[in-house]
Amino acid sequence: MDPVRPALPVAESSDALVVGVDSGGSGLRVALAEAVSGTVLETVSSREPVRTGPDGISAGHFLEQVLPAVAALRERAGGRPVAAVAVGAAGMATLGDELRAELPGAFAEAWGVRRLALAADAVTAYAGALGQRPGVVVAGGTGLIALGTDLTSWRRADGWGHLLGDCGSGAWIGRAGLEAAMRAYDGRRGGSTELLARAEKLFGPAAGLAGVLYPRTDRPAVLASFAPEVGRCAGSDPVAAGILARAGAHIAEAAEAACPAEPGAPVALTGGLFKMGEPLLAPLRSALAELLPEARAVEPAGDPLAGAVALASALATDTLRLPEHPSLLRLFGTEGVKAGPSAQLGRGARRRESPRTE
């Protein structure tokens, strides 16, 4: 059965609420907010990530956590009606079929809500950082993705995982640092004795590093755990500094590919990767100035949970301007937003006559 419900009237009641959900690899956060203003009333969090199985992200496990949390939040808020919900989830674009199939009906039954946005976590990161204006956001942590929009279509670059991409991410930096450590252990060119010492302090003797790393099912996170060591070495070790310079170039290339062709488009960096500070940010700023000289670097206004709340509030008030997309941003229960073209291409592809679309 098609889960899409007919559109409901705009939330006009001043007591209407919205729910924002941010689901990621480290757990799940839920916020209850005023529908019209977007003011957050209360948030709750769980450190238990939503399970992923053969059919993708588990809708059952997601609902087991979210429904009781929202019930408790609403009770403390006086049982006020919910006008809209927005969910941002890591893996939504490729693993979210079960969520898209089951959540609209489940939320309608539980709260009587029809307006729902199901978004990739990169979209809620965008909405939290830049709101509903054209620009590009680079979300960096263990992985890395750049997402931009001109409010007509989305433009994505990277986010393909540690085997195929995520260039410049925490996992990428950590892997490059460990490779430099192993080069030093072997006596090959390009090695770093300083990184070797730090690798052995963290993981044990270098000769056993492959046996420690390869059996792990959380290899990207393990690789990323070494990225801060690369940052700490960068001030005294040219090999570490070179790794971060290359990372900055990769990140700037992703931002360039996703950035809309609008002079002065804002560029925001969000995520734990950028807490490495100047050892990464200095070469990144230099690379951005070269590749996107007309862009403006801005501080992100909020995090992905704030972005989910902003999406829900916009849905409730018929003010959503961000474009719909089959996998990045799906809307249910509203006809107020038209889906824009679903092109996902970089600046180089866009300049050609026949861009590839999905």
PDB file of C-alpha atoms in Angstrom, residues 81-329:
ATOM      1  CA  PRO A  81      -0.472  17.814  18.514  1.00  0.00           C
ATOM      2  CA  VAL A  82       2.402  16.977  16.180  1.00  0.00           C
ATOM      3  CA  ALA A  83       2.174  18.774  12.834  1.00  0.00           C
ATOM      4  CA  ALA A  84       5.249  17.351  11.078  1.00  0.00           C
ATOM      5  CA  VAL A  85       8.249  15.063  11.530  1.00  0.00           C
ATOM      6  CA  ALA A  86      11.672  15.082   9.887  1.00  0.00           C
ATOM      7  CA  VAL A  87      14.147  12.210  10.146  1.00  0.00           C
ATOM      8  CA  GLY A  88      17.773  12.456   9.098  1.00  0.00           C
ATOM      9  CA  ALA A  89      19.603   9.128   9.032  1.00  0.00           C
ATOM     10  CA  ALA A  90      23.065   7.978   8.062  1.00  0.00           C
ATOM     11  CA  GLY A  91      22.646   5.575   5.169  1.00  0.00           C
ATOM     12  CA  MET A  92      19.158   6.823   4.275  1.00  0.00           C
ATOM     13  CA  ALA A  93      20.079   7.345   0.618  1.00  0.00           C
ATOM     14  CA  THR A  94      21.161   3.748  -0.002  1.00  0.00           C
ATOM     15  CA  LEU A  95      19.721   1.769   2.942  1.00  0.00           C
ATOM     16  CA  GLY A  96      16.500   3.612   3.723  1.00  0.00           C
ATOM     17  CA  ASP A  97      13.893   1.676   1.712  1.00  0.00           C
ATOM     18  CA  GLU A  98      12.378   0.063   4.812  1.00  0.00           C
ATOM     19  CA  LEU A  99      12.191   3.405   6.602  1.00  0.00           C
ATOM     20  CA  ARG A 100      10.499   5.023   3.611  1.00  0.00           C
ATOM     21  CA  ALA A 101       8.008   2.158   3.417  1.00  0.00           C
ATOM     22  CA  GLU A 102       7.058   1.931   7.104  1.00  0.00           C
ATOM     23  CA  LEU A 103       7.623   5.231   8.909  1.00  0.00           C
ATOM     24  CA  PRO A 104       4.839   7.294   7.265  1.00  0.00           C
ATOM     25  CA  GLY A 105       2.148   4.841   8.334  1.00  0.00           C
ATOM     26  CA  ALA A 106       3.666   4.280  11.777  1.00  0.00           C
ATOM     27  CA  PHE A 107       3.853   7.996  12.563  1.00  0.00           C
ATOM     28  CA  ALA A 108       0.335   8.590  11.253  1.00  0.00           C
ATOM     29  CA  GLU A 109      -0.993   5.835  13.533  1.00  0.00           C
ATOM     30  CA  ALA A 110       0.991   6.906  16.592  1.00  0.00           C
ATOM     31  CA  TRP A 111       0.594  10.684  16.425  1.00  0.00           C
ATOM     32  CA  GLY A 112      -1.927  11.372  13.656  1.00  0.00           C
ATOM     33  CA  VAL A 113       0.783  13.192  11.726  1.00  0.00           C
ATOM     34  CA  ARG A 114       0.899  13.040   7.927  1.00  0.00           C
ATOM     35  CA  ARG A 115       3.655  15.486   7.034  1.00  0.00           C
ATOM     36  CA  LEU A 116       7.004  13.723   7.049  1.00  0.00           C
ATOM     37  CA  ALA A 117      10.467  14.305   5.597  1.00  0.00           C
ATOM     38  CA  LEU A 118      12.924  11.403   5.358  1.00  0.00           C
ATOM     39  CA  ALA A 119      16.394  12.724   4.614  1.00  0.00           C
ATOM     40  CA  ALA A 120      19.952  11.568   4.263  1.00  0.00           C
ATOM     41  CA  ASP A 121      22.060  12.816   7.150  1.00  0.00           C
ATOM     42  CA  ALA A 122      23.949  15.037   4.688  1.00  0.00           C
ATOM     43  CA  VAL A 123      20.687  16.898   3.989  1.00  0.00           C
ATOM     44  CA  THR A 124      19.969  17.526   7.679  1.00  0.00           C
ATOM     45  CA  ALA A 125      23.611  18.578   8.088  1.00  0.00           C
ATOM     46  CA  TYR A 126      23.038  21.035   5.236  1.00  0.00           C
ATOM     47  CA  ALA A 127      19.794  22.362   6.704  1.00  0.00           C
ATOM     48  CA  GLY A 128      21.397  22.747  10.110  1.00  0.00           C
ATOM     49  CA  ALA A 129      24.453  24.522   8.765  1.00  0.00           C
ATOM     50  CA  LEU A 130      22.997  26.782   6.058  1.00  0.00           C
ATOM     51  CA  GLY A 131      19.230  26.608   6.417  1.00  0.00           C
ATOM     52  CA  GLN A 132      17.331  27.044   3.152  1.00  0.00           C
ATOM     53  CA  ARG A 133      19.753  29.087   1.072  1.00  0.00           C
ATOM     54  CA  PRO A 134      21.966  28.045  -1.846  1.00  0.00           C
ATOM     55  CA  GLY A 135      25.461  26.904  -0.975  1.00  0.00           C
ATOM     56  CA  VAL A 136      27.527  23.855  -0.122  1.00  0.00           C
ATOM     57  CA  VAL A 137      28.180  21.984   3.112  1.00  0.00           C
ATOM     58  CA  VAL A 138      31.039  19.570   3.677  1.00  0.00           C
ATOM     59  CA  ALA A 139      30.232  17.079   6.436  1.00  0.00           C
ATOM     60  CA  GLY A 140      33.408  15.431   7.683  1.00  0.00           C
ATOM     61  CA  GLY A 141      33.983  12.779  10.312  1.00  0.00           C
ATOM     62  CA  THR A 142      34.998   9.168   9.853  1.00  0.00           C
ATOM     63  CA  GLY A 143      33.671   9.640   6.291  1.00  0.00           C
ATOM     64  CA  LEU A 144      33.197  12.724   4.160  1.00  0.00           C
ATOM     65  CA  ILE A 145      30.546  14.071   1.812  1.00  0.00           C
ATOM     66  CA  ALA A 146      29.909  17.435   0.176  1.00  0.00           C
ATOM     67  CA  LEU A 147      26.350  18.464  -0.606  1.00  0.00           C
ATOM     68  CA  GLY A 148      25.246  21.601  -2.384  1.00  0.00           C
ATOM     69  CA  THR A 149      22.091  23.058  -3.848  1.00  0.00           C
ATOM     70  CA  ASP A 150      20.851  26.007  -5.860  1.00  0.00           C
ATOM     71  CA  LEU A 151      17.372  25.249  -4.441  1.00  0.00           C
ATOM     72  CA  THR A 152      16.483  23.549  -7.738  1.00  0.00           C
ATOM     73  CA  SER A 153      18.519  20.341  -7.426  1.00  0.00           C
ATOM     74  CA  TRP A 154      21.060  18.706  -5.152  1.00  0.00           C
ATOM     75  CA  ARG A 155      24.716  18.278  -6.076  1.00  0.00           C
ATOM     76  CA  ARG A 156      26.635  15.565  -4.234  1.00  0.00           C
ATOM     77  CA  ALA A 157      30.350  14.801  -4.201  1.00  0.00           C
ATOM     78  CA  ASP A 158      32.019  11.816  -2.491  1.00  0.00           C
ATOM     79  CA  GLY A 159      30.511  10.044   0.481  1.00  0.00           C
ATOM     80  CA  TRP A 160      31.341   6.712  -1.171  1.00  0.00           C
ATOM     81  CA  GLY A 161      32.910   5.012   1.848  1.00  0.00           C
ATOM     82  CA  HIS A 162      36.494   4.369   2.854  1.00  0.00           C
ATOM     83  CA  LEU A 163      37.169   1.863   0.052  1.00  0.00           C
ATOM     84  CA  LEU A 164      35.917   3.997  -2.845  1.00  0.00           C
ATOM     85  CA  GLY A 165      36.267   7.545  -1.573  1.00  0.00           C
ATOM     86  CA  ASP A 166      35.684   9.646   1.551  1.00  0.00           C
ATOM     87  CA  CYS A 167      38.883  11.392   0.459  1.00  0.00           C
ATOM     88  CA  GLY A 168      40.235  13.713   3.129  1.00  0.00           C
ATOM     89  CA  SER A 169      38.056  12.144   5.835  1.00  0.00           C
ATOM     90  CA  GLY A 170      39.158  10.911   9.234  1.00  0.00           C
ATOM     91  CA  ALA A 171      39.463   7.365   7.895  1.00  0.00           C
ATOM     92  CA  TRP A 172      41.462   8.613   4.886  1.00  0.00           C
ATOM     93  CA  ILE A 173      43.849  10.632   7.071  1.00  0.00           C
ATOM     94  CA  GLY A 174      44.263   7.788   9.547  1.00  0.00           C
ATOM     95  CA  ARG A 175      44.974   5.242   6.811  1.00  0.00           C
ATOM     96  CA  ALA A 176      47.533   7.562   5.188  1.00  0.00           C
ATOM     97  CA  GLY A 177      49.196   8.080   8.572  1.00  0.00           C
ATOM     98  CA  LEU A 178      49.382   4.354   9.244  1.00  0.00           C
ATOM     99  CA  GLU A 179      50.785   3.759   5.763  1.00  0.00           C
ATOM    100  CA  ALA A 180      53.528   6.297   6.523  1.00  0.00           C
ATOM    101  CA  ALA A 181      54.190   4.479   9.786  1.00  0.00           C
ATOM    102  CA  MET A 182      54.570   1.151   7.983  1.00  0.00           C
ATOM    103  CA  ARG A 183      56.844   2.735   5.391  1.00  0.00           C
ATOM    104  CA  ALA A 184      59.114   3.846   8.211  1.00  0.00           C
ATOM    105  CA  TYR A 185      58.990   0.361   9.727  1.00  0.00           C
ATOM    106  CA  ASP A 186      60.053  -1.150   6.377  1.00  0.00           C
ATOM    107  CA  GLY A 187      62.661   1.504   5.661  1.00  0.00           C
ATOM    108  CA  ARG A 188      60.845   2.704   2.535  1.00  0.00           C
ATOM    109  CA  ARG A 189      60.756   6.282   1.314  1.00  0.00           C
ATOM    110  CA  GLY A 190      57.903   8.458   2.548  1.00  0.00           C
ATOM    111  CA  GLY A 191      57.875   6.959   6.004  1.00  0.00           C
ATOM    112  CA  SER A 192      57.532   8.755   9.318  1.00  0.00           C
ATOM    113  CA  THR A 193      59.267   7.501  12.433  1.00  0.00           C
ATOM    114  CA  GLU A 194      57.155   9.847  14.519  1.00  0.00           C
ATOM    115  CA  LEU A 195      53.926   8.348  13.181  1.00  0.00           C
ATOM    116  CA  LEU A 196      55.396   4.867  13.607  1.00  0.00           C
ATOM    117  CA  ALA A 197      56.010   5.536  17.290  1.00  0.00           C
ATOM    118  CA  ARG A 198      52.462   6.799  17.780  1.00  0.00           C
ATOM    119  CA  ALA A 199      50.991   3.835  15.868  1.00  0.00           C
ATOM    120  CA  GLU A 200      52.856   1.340  18.041  1.00  0.00           C
ATOM    121  CA  LYS A 201      51.748   3.169  21.172  1.00  0.00           C
ATOM    122  CA  LEU A 202      48.108   2.882  20.101  1.00  0.00           C
ATOM    123  CA  PHE A 203      48.016  -0.512  18.373  1.00  0.00           C
ATOM    124  CA  GLY A 204      51.071  -2.433  19.516  1.00  0.00           C
ATOM    125  CA  PRO A 205      54.087  -3.645  17.513  1.00  0.00           C
ATOM    126  CA  ALA A 206      53.987  -2.593  13.861  1.00  0.00           C
ATOM    127  CA  ALA A 207      54.552  -6.142  12.656  1.00  0.00           C
ATOM    128  CA  GLY A 208      51.167  -7.114  14.091  1.00  0.00           C
ATOM    129  CA  LEU A 209      49.211  -4.096  12.862  1.00  0.00           C
ATOM    130  CA  ALA A 210      47.637  -5.889   9.896  1.00  0.00           C
ATOM    131  CA  GLY A 211      46.388  -8.652  12.183  1.00  0.00           C
ATOM    132  CA  VAL A 212      44.901  -6.071  14.538  1.00  0.00           C
ATOM    133  CA  LEU A 213      43.197  -4.034  11.826  1.00  0.00           C
ATOM    134  CA  TYR A 214      41.957  -6.370   9.117  1.00  0.00           C
ATOM    135  CA  PRO A 215      39.613  -8.584  11.193  1.00  0.00           C
ATOM    136  CA  ARG A 216      37.814  -5.543  12.622  1.00  0.00           C
ATOM    137  CA  THR A 217      34.300  -4.916  11.331  1.00  0.00           C
ATOM    138  CA  ASP A 218      34.653  -1.242  12.294  1.00  0.00           C
ATOM    139  CA  ARG A 219      37.775  -0.605  10.234  1.00  0.00           C
ATOM    140  CA  PRO A 220      36.782   2.925   9.117  1.00  0.00           C
ATOM    141  CA  ALA A 221      36.378   4.009  12.743  1.00  0.00           C
ATOM    142  CA  VAL A 222      39.675   2.376  13.722  1.00  0.00           C
ATOM    143  CA  LEU A 223      41.457   4.134  10.879  1.00  0.00           C
ATOM    144  CA  ALA A 224      39.850   7.435  11.836  1.00  0.00           C
ATOM    145  CA  SER A 225      41.014   7.015  15.422  1.00  0.00           C
ATOM    146  CA  PHE A 226      44.569   7.573  14.168  1.00  0.00           C
ATOM    147  CA  ALA A 227      43.748  10.844  12.387  1.00  0.00           C
ATOM    148  CA  PRO A 228      44.227  13.006  15.530  1.00  0.00           C
ATOM    149  CA  GLU A 229      47.744  11.542  15.867  1.00  0.00           C
ATOM    150  CA  VAL A 230      48.529  12.759  12.357  1.00  0.00           C
ATOM    151  CA  GLY A 231      47.298  16.194  13.381  1.00  0.00           C
ATOM    152  CA  ARG A 232      49.458  16.216  16.513  1.00  0.00           C
ATOM    153  CA  CYS A 233      52.538  15.331  14.474  1.00  0.00           C
ATOM    154  CA  ALA A 234      51.968  17.846  11.698  1.00  0.00           C
ATOM    155  CA  GLY A 235      53.791  20.696  13.414  1.00  0.00           C
ATOM    156  CA  SER A 236      57.092  18.809  13.582  1.00  0.00           C
ATOM    157  CA  ASP A 237      56.771  16.063  10.968  1.00  0.00           C
ATOM    158  CA  PRO A 238      56.715  17.022   7.254  1.00  0.00           C
ATOM    159  CA  VAL A 239      55.180  13.665   6.314  1.00  0.00           C
ATOM    160  CA  ALA A 240      52.195  14.249   8.607  1.00  0.00           C
ATOM    161  CA  ALA A 241      51.907  17.836   7.386  1.00  0.00           C
ATOM    162  CA  GLY A 242      51.893  16.578   3.802  1.00  0.00           C
ATOM    163  CA  ILE A 243      49.077  14.129   4.574  1.00  0.00           C
ATOM    164  CA  LEU A 244      46.920  16.944   5.931  1.00  0.00           C
ATOM    165  CA  ALA A 245      47.773  19.147   2.953  1.00  0.00           C
ATOM    166  CA  ARG A 246      46.532  16.425   0.615  1.00  0.00           C
ATOM    167  CA  ALA A 247      43.448  15.945   2.777  1.00  0.00           C
ATOM    168  CA  GLY A 248      42.691  19.670   2.540  1.00  0.00           C
ATOM    169  CA  ALA A 249      42.999  19.508  -1.247  1.00  0.00           C
ATOM    170  CA  HIS A 250      40.614  16.535  -1.425  1.00  0.00           C
ATOM    171  CA  ILE A 251      38.044  18.273   0.769  1.00  0.00           C
ATOM    172  CA  ALA A 252      38.222  21.443  -1.321  1.00  0.00           C
ATOM    173  CA  GLU A 253      37.771  19.400  -4.504  1.00  0.00           C
ATOM    174  CA  ALA A 254      34.594  17.852  -3.084  1.00  0.00           C
ATOM    175  CA  ALA A 255      33.302  21.294  -2.102  1.00  0.00           C
ATOM    176  CA  GLU A 256      34.053  22.612  -5.595  1.00  0.00           C
ATOM    177  CA  ALA A 257      32.218  19.717  -7.253  1.00  0.00           C
ATOM    178  CA  ALA A 258      29.091  20.227  -5.132  1.00  0.00           C
ATOM    179  CA  CYS A 259      29.034  24.031  -5.041  1.00  0.00           C
ATOM    180  CA  PRO A 260      26.296  25.744  -7.070  1.00  0.00           C
ATOM    181  CA  ALA A 261      27.464  28.198  -9.728  1.00  0.00           C
ATOM    182  CA  GLU A 262      26.425  31.292  -7.821  1.00  0.00           C
ATOM    183  CA  PRO A 263      28.954  34.036  -7.004  1.00  0.00           C
ATOM    184  CA  GLY A 264      29.539  34.291  -3.286  1.00  0.00           C
ATOM    185  CA  ALA A 265      27.915  30.955  -2.458  1.00  0.00           C
ATOM    186  CA  PRO A 266      28.466  30.096   1.223  1.00  0.00           C
ATOM    187  CA  VAL A 267      30.637  27.107   2.125  1.00  0.00           C
ATOM    188  CA  ALA A 268      30.226  25.564   5.577  1.00  0.00           C
ATOM    189  CA  LEU A 269      32.266  22.824   7.225  1.00  0.00           C
ATOM    190  CA  THR A 270      30.532  20.656   9.791  1.00  0.00           C
ATOM    191  CA  GLY A 271      31.453  17.528  11.724  1.00  0.00           C
ATOM    192  CA  GLY A 272      34.096  16.276  14.102  1.00  0.00           C
ATOM    193  CA  LEU A 273      36.842  16.094  11.464  1.00  0.00           C
ATOM    194  CA  PHE A 274      37.297  19.851  11.498  1.00  0.00           C
ATOM    195  CA  LYS A 275      37.980  19.885  15.228  1.00  0.00           C
ATOM    196  CA  MET A 276      41.547  18.928  14.229  1.00  0.00           C
ATOM    197  CA  GLY A 277      42.066  22.659  13.920  1.00  0.00           C
ATOM    198  CA  GLU A 278      44.744  24.563  12.055  1.00  0.00           C
ATOM    199  CA  PRO A 279      46.896  21.621  10.926  1.00  0.00           C
ATOM    200  CA  LEU A 280      43.968  20.664   8.632  1.00  0.00           C
ATOM    201  CA  LEU A 281      42.097  23.949   8.322  1.00  0.00           C
ATOM    202  CA  ALA A 282      45.079  25.989   7.121  1.00  0.00           C
ATOM    203  CA  PRO A 283      45.757  23.885   3.983  1.00  0.00           C
ATOM    204  CA  LEU A 284      42.007  23.500   3.466  1.00  0.00           C
ATOM    205  CA  ARG A 285      41.467  27.265   3.449  1.00  0.00           C
ATOM    206  CA  SER A 286      44.303  27.635   0.963  1.00  0.00           C
ATOM    207  CA  ALA A 287      42.827  24.993  -1.340  1.00  0.00           C
ATOM    208  CA  LEU A 288      39.327  26.505  -1.107  1.00  0.00           C
ATOM    209  CA  ALA A 289      40.687  29.940  -1.986  1.00  0.00           C
ATOM    210  CA  GLU A 290      42.259  28.470  -5.110  1.00  0.00           C
ATOM    211  CA  LEU A 291      39.324  26.334  -6.260  1.00  0.00           C
ATOM    212  CA  LEU A 292      36.399  28.486  -5.076  1.00  0.00           C
ATOM    213  CA  PRO A 293      37.767  32.035  -4.973  1.00  0.00           C
ATOM    214  CA  GLU A 294      34.278  33.622  -5.057  1.00  0.00           C
ATOM    215  CA  ALA A 295      32.786  31.428  -2.340  1.00  0.00           C
ATOM    216  CA  ARG A 296      32.352  32.615   1.253  1.00  0.00           C
ATOM    217  CA  ALA A 297      33.415  30.447   4.165  1.00  0.00           C
ATOM    218  CA  VAL A 298      30.766  30.617   6.907  1.00  0.00           C
ATOM    219  CA  GLU A 299      30.347  29.030  10.304  1.00  0.00           C
ATOM    220  CA  PRO A 300      27.575  26.406  10.449  1.00  0.00           C
ATOM    221  CA  ALA A 301      24.493  27.750  12.217  1.00  0.00           C
ATOM    222  CA  GLY A 302      23.572  24.387  13.741  1.00  0.00           C
ATOM    223  CA  ASP A 303      24.074  20.632  13.714  1.00  0.00           C
ATOM    224  CA  PRO A 304      22.111  17.854  11.928  1.00  0.00           C
ATOM    225  CA  LEU A 305      19.500  17.648  14.705  1.00  0.00           C
ATOM    226  CA  ALA A 306      18.859  21.373  14.308  1.00  0.00           C
ATOM    227  CA  GLY A 307      18.563  20.689  10.590  1.00  0.00           C
ATOM    228  CA  ALA A 308      15.942  17.987  11.159  1.00  0.00           C
ATOM    229  CA  VAL A 309      13.929  20.384  13.340  1.00  0.00           C
ATOM    230  CA  ALA A 310      14.212  23.096  10.672  1.00  0.00           C
ATOM    231  CA  LEU A 311      12.947  20.704   7.990  1.00  0.00           C
ATOM    232  CA  ALA A 312       9.999  19.650  10.160  1.00  0.00           C
ATOM    233  CA  SER A 313       9.104  23.249  10.956  1.00  0.00           C
ATOM    234  CA  ALA A 314       9.265  24.195   7.272  1.00  0.00           C
ATOM    235  CA  LEU A 315       7.001  21.263   6.409  1.00  0.00           C
ATOM    236  CA  ALA A 316       4.501  22.266   9.065  1.00  0.00           C
ATOM    237  CA  THR A 317       4.333  25.857   7.797  1.00  0.00           C
ATOM    238  CA  ASP A 318       4.556  25.197   4.039  1.00  0.00           C
ATOM    239  CA  THR A 319       7.855  27.092   3.802  1.00  0.00           C
ATOM    240  CA  LEU A 320      10.165  24.275   2.651  1.00  0.00           C
ATOM    241  CA  ARG A 321      12.442  25.436  -0.187  1.00  0.00           C
ATOM    242  CA  LEU A 322      15.010  22.654  -0.276  1.00  0.00           C
ATOM    243  CA  PRO A 323      14.397  20.379  -3.288  1.00  0.00           C
ATOM    244  CA  GLU A 324      12.924  16.918  -3.007  1.00  0.00           C
ATOM    245  CA  HIS A 325      15.004  13.984  -4.251  1.00  0.00           C
ATOM    246  CA  PRO A 326      14.146  10.256  -4.468  1.00  0.00           C
ATOM    247  CA  SER A 327      16.894   9.155  -2.086  1.00  0.00           C
ATOM    248  CA  LEU A 328      18.253  12.317  -0.441  1.00  0.00           C
ATOM    249  CA  LEU A 329      15.009  14.002   0.631  1.00  0.00           C
TER     250      LEU A 329
END
